[in-house]
CSV table of C-alpha atoms in Angstrom, one decimal:
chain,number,residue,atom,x,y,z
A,63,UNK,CA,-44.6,84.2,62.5
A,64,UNK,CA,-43.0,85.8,59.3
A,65,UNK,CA,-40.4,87.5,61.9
A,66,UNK,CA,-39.5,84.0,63.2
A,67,UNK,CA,-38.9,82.6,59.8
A,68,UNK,CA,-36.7,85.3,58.8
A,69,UNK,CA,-34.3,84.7,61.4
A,70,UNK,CA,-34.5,81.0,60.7
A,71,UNK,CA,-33.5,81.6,57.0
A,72,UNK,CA,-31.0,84.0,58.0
A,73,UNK,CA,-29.2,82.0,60.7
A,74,UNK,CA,-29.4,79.0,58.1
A,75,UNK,CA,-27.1,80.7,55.4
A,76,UNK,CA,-24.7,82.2,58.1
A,77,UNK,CA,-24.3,78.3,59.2
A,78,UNK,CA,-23.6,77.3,56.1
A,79,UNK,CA,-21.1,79.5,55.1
A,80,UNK,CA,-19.6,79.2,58.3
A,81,UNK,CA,-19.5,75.0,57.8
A,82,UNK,CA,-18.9,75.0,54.4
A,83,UNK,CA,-15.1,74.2,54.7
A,84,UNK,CA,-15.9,72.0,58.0
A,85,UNK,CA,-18.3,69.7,55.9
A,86,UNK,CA,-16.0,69.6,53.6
A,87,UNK,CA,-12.8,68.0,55.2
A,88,UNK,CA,-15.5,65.6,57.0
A,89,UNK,CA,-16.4,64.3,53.0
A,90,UNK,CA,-12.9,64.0,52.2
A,91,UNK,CA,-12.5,61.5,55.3
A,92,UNK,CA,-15.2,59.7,55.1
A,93,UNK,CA,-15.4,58.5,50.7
A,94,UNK,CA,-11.6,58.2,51.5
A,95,UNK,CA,-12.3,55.8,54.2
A,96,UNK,CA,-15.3,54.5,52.0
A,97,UNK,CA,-12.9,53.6,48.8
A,98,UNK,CA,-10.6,51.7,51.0
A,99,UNK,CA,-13.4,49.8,52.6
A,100,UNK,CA,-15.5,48.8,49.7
A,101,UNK,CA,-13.0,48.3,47.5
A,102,UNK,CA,-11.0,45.5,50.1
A,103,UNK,CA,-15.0,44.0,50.5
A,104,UNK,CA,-14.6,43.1,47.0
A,105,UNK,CA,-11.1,41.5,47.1
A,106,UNK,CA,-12.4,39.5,50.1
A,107,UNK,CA,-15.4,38.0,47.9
A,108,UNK,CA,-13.2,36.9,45.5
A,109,UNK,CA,-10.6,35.1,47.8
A,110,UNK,CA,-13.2,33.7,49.6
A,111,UNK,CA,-14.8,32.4,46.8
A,112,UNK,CA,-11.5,31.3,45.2
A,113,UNK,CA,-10.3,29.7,48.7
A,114,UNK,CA,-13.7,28.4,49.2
A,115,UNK,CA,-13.8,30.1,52.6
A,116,UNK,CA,-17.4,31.4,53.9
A,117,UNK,CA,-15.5,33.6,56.7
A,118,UNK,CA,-14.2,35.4,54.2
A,119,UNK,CA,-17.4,36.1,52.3
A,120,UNK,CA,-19.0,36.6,55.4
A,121,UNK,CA,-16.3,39.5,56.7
A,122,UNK,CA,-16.3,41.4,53.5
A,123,UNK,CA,-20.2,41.2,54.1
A,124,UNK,CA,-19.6,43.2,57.4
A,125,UNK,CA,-17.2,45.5,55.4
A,126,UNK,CA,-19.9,45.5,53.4
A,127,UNK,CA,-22.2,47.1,56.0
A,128,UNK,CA,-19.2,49.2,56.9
A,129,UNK,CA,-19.0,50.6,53.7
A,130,UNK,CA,-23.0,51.3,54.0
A,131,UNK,CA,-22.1,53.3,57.2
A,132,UNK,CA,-19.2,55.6,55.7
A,133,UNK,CA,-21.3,56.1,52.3
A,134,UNK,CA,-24.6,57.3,54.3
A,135,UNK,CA,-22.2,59.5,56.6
A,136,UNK,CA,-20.2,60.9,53.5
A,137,UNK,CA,-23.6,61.3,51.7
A,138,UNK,CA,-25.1,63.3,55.0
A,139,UNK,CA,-22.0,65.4,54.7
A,140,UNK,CA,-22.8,66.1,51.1
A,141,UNK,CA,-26.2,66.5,51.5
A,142,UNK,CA,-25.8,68.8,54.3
A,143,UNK,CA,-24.0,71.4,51.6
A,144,UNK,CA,-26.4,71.2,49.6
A,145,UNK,CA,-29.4,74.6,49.9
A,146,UNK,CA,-32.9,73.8,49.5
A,147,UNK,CA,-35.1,74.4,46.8
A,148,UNK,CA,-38.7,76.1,45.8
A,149,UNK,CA,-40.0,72.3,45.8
A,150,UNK,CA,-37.4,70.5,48.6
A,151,UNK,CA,-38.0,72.9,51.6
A,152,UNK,CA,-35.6,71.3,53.3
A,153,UNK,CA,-32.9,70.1,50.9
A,154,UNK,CA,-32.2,66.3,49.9
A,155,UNK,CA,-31.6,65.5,53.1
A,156,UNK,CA,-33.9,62.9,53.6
A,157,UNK,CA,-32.4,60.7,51.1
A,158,UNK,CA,-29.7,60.0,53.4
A,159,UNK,CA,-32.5,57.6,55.7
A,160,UNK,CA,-34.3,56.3,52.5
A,161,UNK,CA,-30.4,55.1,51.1
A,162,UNK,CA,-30.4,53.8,55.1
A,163,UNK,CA,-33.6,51.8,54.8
A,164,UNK,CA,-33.0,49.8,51.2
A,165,UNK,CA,-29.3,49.1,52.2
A,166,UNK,CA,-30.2,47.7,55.9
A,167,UNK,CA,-32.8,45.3,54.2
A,168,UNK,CA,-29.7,44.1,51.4
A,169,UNK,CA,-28.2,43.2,54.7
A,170,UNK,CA,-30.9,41.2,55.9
A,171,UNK,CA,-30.7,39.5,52.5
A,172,UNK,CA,-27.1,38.7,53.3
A,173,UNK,CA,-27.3,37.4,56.5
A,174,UNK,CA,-29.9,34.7,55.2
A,175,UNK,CA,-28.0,33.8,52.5
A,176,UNK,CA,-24.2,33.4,54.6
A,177,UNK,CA,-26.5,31.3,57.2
A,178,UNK,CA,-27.9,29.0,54.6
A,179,UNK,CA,-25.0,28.5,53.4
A,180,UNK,CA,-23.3,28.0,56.6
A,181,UNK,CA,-25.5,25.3,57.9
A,182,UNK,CA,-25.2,23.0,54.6
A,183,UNK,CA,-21.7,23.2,55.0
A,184,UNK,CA,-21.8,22.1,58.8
A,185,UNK,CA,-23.4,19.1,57.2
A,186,UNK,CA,-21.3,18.7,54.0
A,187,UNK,CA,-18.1,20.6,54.9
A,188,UNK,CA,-15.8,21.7,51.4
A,189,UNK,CA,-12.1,21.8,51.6
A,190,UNK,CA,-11.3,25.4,52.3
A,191,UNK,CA,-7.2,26.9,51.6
A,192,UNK,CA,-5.9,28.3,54.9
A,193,UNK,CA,-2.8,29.7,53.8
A,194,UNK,CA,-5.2,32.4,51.6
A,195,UNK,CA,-7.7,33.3,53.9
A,196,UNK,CA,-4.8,33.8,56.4
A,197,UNK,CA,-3.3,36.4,54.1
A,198,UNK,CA,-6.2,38.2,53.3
A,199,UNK,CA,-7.5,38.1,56.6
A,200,UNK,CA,-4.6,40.0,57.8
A,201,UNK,CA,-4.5,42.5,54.4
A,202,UNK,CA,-7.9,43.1,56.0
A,203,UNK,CA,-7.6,43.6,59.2
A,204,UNK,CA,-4.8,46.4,58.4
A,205,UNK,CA,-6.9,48.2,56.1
A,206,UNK,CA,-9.7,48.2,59.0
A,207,UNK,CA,-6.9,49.8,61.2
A,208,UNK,CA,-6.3,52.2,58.3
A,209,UNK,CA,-9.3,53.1,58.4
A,210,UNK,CA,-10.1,53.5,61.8
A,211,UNK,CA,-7.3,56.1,61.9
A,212,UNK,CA,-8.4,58.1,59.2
A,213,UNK,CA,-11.5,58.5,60.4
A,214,UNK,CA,-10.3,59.5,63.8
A,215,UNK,CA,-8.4,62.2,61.9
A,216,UNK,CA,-11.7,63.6,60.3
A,217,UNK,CA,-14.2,65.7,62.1
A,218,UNK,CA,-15.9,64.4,65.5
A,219,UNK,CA,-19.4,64.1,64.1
A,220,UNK,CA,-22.1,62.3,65.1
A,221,UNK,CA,-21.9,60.1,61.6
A,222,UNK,CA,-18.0,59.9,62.1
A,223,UNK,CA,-18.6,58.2,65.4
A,224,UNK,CA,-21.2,56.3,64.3
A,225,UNK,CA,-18.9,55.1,60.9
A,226,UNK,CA,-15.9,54.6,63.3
A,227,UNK,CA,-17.7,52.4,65.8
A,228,UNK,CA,-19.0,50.2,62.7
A,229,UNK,CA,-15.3,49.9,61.4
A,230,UNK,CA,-14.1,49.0,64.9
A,231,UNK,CA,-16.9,45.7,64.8
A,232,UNK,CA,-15.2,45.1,61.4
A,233,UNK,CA,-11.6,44.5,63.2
A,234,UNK,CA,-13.2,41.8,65.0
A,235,UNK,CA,-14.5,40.6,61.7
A,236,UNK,CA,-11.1,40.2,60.2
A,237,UNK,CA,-9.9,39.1,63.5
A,238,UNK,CA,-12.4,36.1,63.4
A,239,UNK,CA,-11.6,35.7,59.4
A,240,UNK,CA,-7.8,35.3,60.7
A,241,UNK,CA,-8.6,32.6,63.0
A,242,UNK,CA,-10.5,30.7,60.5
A,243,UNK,CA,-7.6,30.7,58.3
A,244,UNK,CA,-5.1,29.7,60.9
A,245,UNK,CA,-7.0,27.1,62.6
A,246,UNK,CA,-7.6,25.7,59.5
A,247,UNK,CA,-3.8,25.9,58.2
A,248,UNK,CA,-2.5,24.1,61.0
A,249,UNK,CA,-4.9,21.8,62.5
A,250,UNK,CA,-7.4,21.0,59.1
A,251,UNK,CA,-10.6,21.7,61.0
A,252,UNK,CA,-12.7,23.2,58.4
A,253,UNK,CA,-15.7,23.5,60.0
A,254,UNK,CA,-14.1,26.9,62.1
A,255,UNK,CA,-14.9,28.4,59.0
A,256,UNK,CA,-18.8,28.5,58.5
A,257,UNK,CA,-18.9,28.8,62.5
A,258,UNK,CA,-17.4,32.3,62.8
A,259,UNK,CA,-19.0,33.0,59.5
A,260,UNK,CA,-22.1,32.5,61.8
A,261,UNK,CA,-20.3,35.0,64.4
A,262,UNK,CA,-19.7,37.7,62.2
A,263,UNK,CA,-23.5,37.4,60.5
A,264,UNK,CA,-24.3,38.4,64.2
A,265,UNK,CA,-22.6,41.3,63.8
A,266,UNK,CA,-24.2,42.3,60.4
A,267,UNK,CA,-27.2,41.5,62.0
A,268,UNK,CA,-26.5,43.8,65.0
A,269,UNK,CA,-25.9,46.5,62.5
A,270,UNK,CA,-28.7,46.0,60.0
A,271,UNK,CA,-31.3,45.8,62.8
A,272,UNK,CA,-30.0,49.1,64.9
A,273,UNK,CA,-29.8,50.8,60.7
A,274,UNK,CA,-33.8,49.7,59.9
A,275,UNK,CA,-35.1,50.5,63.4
A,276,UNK,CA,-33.3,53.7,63.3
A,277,UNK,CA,-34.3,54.9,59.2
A,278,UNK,CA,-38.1,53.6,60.1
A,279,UNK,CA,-38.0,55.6,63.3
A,280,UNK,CA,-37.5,58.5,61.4
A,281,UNK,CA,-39.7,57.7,58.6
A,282,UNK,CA,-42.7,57.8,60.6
A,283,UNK,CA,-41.5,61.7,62.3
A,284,UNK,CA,-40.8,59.9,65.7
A,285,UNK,CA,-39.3,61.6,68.6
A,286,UNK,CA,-35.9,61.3,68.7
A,287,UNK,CA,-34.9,58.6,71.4
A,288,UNK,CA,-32.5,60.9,73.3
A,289,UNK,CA,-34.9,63.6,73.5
A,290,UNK,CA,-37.7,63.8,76.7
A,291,UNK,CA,-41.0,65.1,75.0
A,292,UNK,CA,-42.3,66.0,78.1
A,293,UNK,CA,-39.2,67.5,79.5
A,294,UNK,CA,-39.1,70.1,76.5
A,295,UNK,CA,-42.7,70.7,77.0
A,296,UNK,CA,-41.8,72.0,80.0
A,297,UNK,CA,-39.2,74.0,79.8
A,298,UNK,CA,-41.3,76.0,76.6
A,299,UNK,CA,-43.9,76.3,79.3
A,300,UNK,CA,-41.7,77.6,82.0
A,301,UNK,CA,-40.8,80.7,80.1
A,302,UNK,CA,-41.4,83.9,82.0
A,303,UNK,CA,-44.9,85.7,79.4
A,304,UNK,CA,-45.9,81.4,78.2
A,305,UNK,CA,-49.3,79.7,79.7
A,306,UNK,CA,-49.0,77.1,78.2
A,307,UNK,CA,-47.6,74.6,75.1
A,308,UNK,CA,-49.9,72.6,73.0
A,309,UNK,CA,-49.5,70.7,69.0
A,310,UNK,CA,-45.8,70.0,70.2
A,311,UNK,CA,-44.3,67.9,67.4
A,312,UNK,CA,-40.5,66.5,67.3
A,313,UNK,CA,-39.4,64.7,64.7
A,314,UNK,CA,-35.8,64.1,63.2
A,315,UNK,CA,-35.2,66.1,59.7
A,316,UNK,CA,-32.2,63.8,59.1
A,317,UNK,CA,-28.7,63.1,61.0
A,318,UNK,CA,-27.8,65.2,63.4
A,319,UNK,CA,-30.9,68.0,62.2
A,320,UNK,CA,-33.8,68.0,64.5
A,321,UNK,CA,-37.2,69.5,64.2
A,322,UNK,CA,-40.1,71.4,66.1
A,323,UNK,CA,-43.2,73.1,66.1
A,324,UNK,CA,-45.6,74.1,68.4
A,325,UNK,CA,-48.3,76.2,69.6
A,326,UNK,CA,-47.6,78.3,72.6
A,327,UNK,CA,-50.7,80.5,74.6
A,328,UNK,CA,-48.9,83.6,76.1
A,329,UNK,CA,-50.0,86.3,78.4
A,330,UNK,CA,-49.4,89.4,76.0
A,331,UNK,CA,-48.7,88.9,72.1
A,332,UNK,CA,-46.5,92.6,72.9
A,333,UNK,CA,-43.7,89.6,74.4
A,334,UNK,CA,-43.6,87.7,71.4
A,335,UNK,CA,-40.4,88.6,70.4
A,336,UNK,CA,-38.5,88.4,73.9
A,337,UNK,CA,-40.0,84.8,74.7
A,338,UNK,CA,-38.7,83.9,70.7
A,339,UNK,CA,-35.8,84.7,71.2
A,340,UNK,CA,-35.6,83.0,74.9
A,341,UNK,CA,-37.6,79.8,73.5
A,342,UNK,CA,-35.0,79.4,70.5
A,343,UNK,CA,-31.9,79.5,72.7
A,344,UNK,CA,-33.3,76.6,75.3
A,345,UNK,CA,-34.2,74.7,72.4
A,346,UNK,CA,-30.4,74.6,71.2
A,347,UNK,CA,-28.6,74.8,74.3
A,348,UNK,CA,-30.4,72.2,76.2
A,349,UNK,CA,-32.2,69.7,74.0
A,350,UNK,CA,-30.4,70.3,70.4
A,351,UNK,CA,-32.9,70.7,68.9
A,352,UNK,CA,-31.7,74.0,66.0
A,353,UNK,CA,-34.8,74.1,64.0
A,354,UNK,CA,-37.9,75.6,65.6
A,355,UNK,CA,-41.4,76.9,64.5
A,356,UNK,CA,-43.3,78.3,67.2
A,357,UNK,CA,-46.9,79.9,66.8
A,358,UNK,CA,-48.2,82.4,69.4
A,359,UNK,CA,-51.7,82.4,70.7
A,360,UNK,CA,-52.5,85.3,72.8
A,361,UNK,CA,-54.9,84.3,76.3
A,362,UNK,CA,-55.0,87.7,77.3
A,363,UNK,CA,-56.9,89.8,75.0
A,364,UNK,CA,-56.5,93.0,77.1
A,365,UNK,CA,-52.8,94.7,76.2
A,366,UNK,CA,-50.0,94.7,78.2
A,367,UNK,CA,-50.5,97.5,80.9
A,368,UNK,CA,-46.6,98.4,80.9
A,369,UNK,CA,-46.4,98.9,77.5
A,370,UNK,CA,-49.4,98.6,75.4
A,371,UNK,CA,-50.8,102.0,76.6
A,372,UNK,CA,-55.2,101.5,75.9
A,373,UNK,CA,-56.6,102.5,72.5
A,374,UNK,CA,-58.1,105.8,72.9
């Protein structure tokens, strides 16, 4: 056990030295791409509410949750630099999924509030100025491109994906914002604009219900949905010197860092350190899984014969 942790703490600091810079381009990409975002939400909320346009309030909503995505990404990168301490074993990185949890239930809170709002106007609809929510519309949907392409620049994490997939359902945002405003400058039809409001509150509520079911799935040390419990149960068990695998435990530590710990009953405690070493590698080449704590429980309580000569 104390041997297994020791190469585990070692293997820990040679990663991240080895990241350091990596992790760092990947934060200069993503607050970049955060800035631009957040700050164009906030020029959107006050056109819209100048122009009296809800599609506008309702995009820079969804930029909004965009800006959620690239902040929790950049913060992962950040926390990810970060060592642990004598009372944080393993870092801060956990506040990553708690930051996850409050901001996907402000989104809920949003989508409530752009639907109530939608369906009185449906019945009482309010003059809304198409010529302004055309212009922003289109200021938007460039800085969405913008974005987009930064990101791609940036490193080809599993947050960057996830950030640039989020940005990409904000295009269609400003896309729908764009038609609201032309619709409405040439044909007078206000009500286009608290019905794709409605559309792109399906799309914040797409996000905000994959963003709680994914920060309370980690919360209560699930098993990672890509990850077969059974399938790594077996493979442990398969190693040449293992019995058997029992108290297997997977759980996610935060983005992209996953966890395990179990029991294993071997033949001869003299093979510890060969099925280790075998055990670790599986565990990262096949299933991903980089942080492991095994214990070994020995079945056999006579000693190897080929090496463990007897006691005399």
């Amino acid at each position: 056990m104390s041997e297994h942790h020791h190469h585990l703490s070692v293997d820990k600091g040679e990663s991240h030295e080895s990241h350091h810079l990596g992790h760092h381009g990947h934060h200069h990409h993503l607050t970049g791409a955060l800035y631009l975002t957040l700050g164009f939400a906030l020029v959107e909320v006050l056109a819209g509410w100048w122009s009296g346009s809800l599609a506008l309030i309702s995009d820079a909503g969804h930029m909004l949750t965009d800006s959620t995505a690239l902040g929790l990404a950049a913060l992962a990168a950040w926390l990810a630099r970060k060592p642990p301490t004598g009372r944080h074993t393993y870092g801060l990185v956990r506040m990553e999924v708690l930051a996850a949890l409050a901001n996907s239930l402000l989104m809920v809170m949003l989508i409530v509030f752009i639907a109530r709002e939608a369906l009185d106007r449906f019945a009482q609809p309010i003059a809304v100025q198409g010529g302004t929510v055309t212009a922003v519309a289109v200021l938007g949907l460039l800085v969405n491109l913008g974005v987009a392409w930064q990101l791609s620049k940036g490193e080809a994490t599993l947050n960057t994906r996830a950030a640039l997939m989020h940005v990409m359902g904000d295009i269609l945002g400003s896309v729908a914002a764009l038609v609201a405003g032309l619709v409405i400058q040439f044909t007078g039809w206000t009500t286009i604009d608290p019905l794709l409001s409605l559309l792109v509150s399906g799309l914040i509520l797409v996000s905000a219900w994959r963003l709680l079911s994914e920060s309370v799935h980690v919360l209560l040390e699930s098993v990672p949905e890509h990850i077969d419990l059974k399938a790594v149960g077996a493979d442990l068990a398969a190693i040449n010197g293992v019995a058997s695998v029992h108290d297997l435990h997977i759980w996610t530590l935060s983005s992209g860092r996953i966890a395990l710990s179990a029991h294993l009953d071997i033949d001869y405690l003299a093979d510890w350190t060969a099925i280790l070493v075998r055990a670790r590698h599986l565990m990262d080449a096949h299933h991903g899984i980089g942080h492991i704590t095994l214990q070994p429980e020995a079945v056999n309580s006579v000693p190897c014969p080929s090496c463990c000569p007897e006691p005399k």
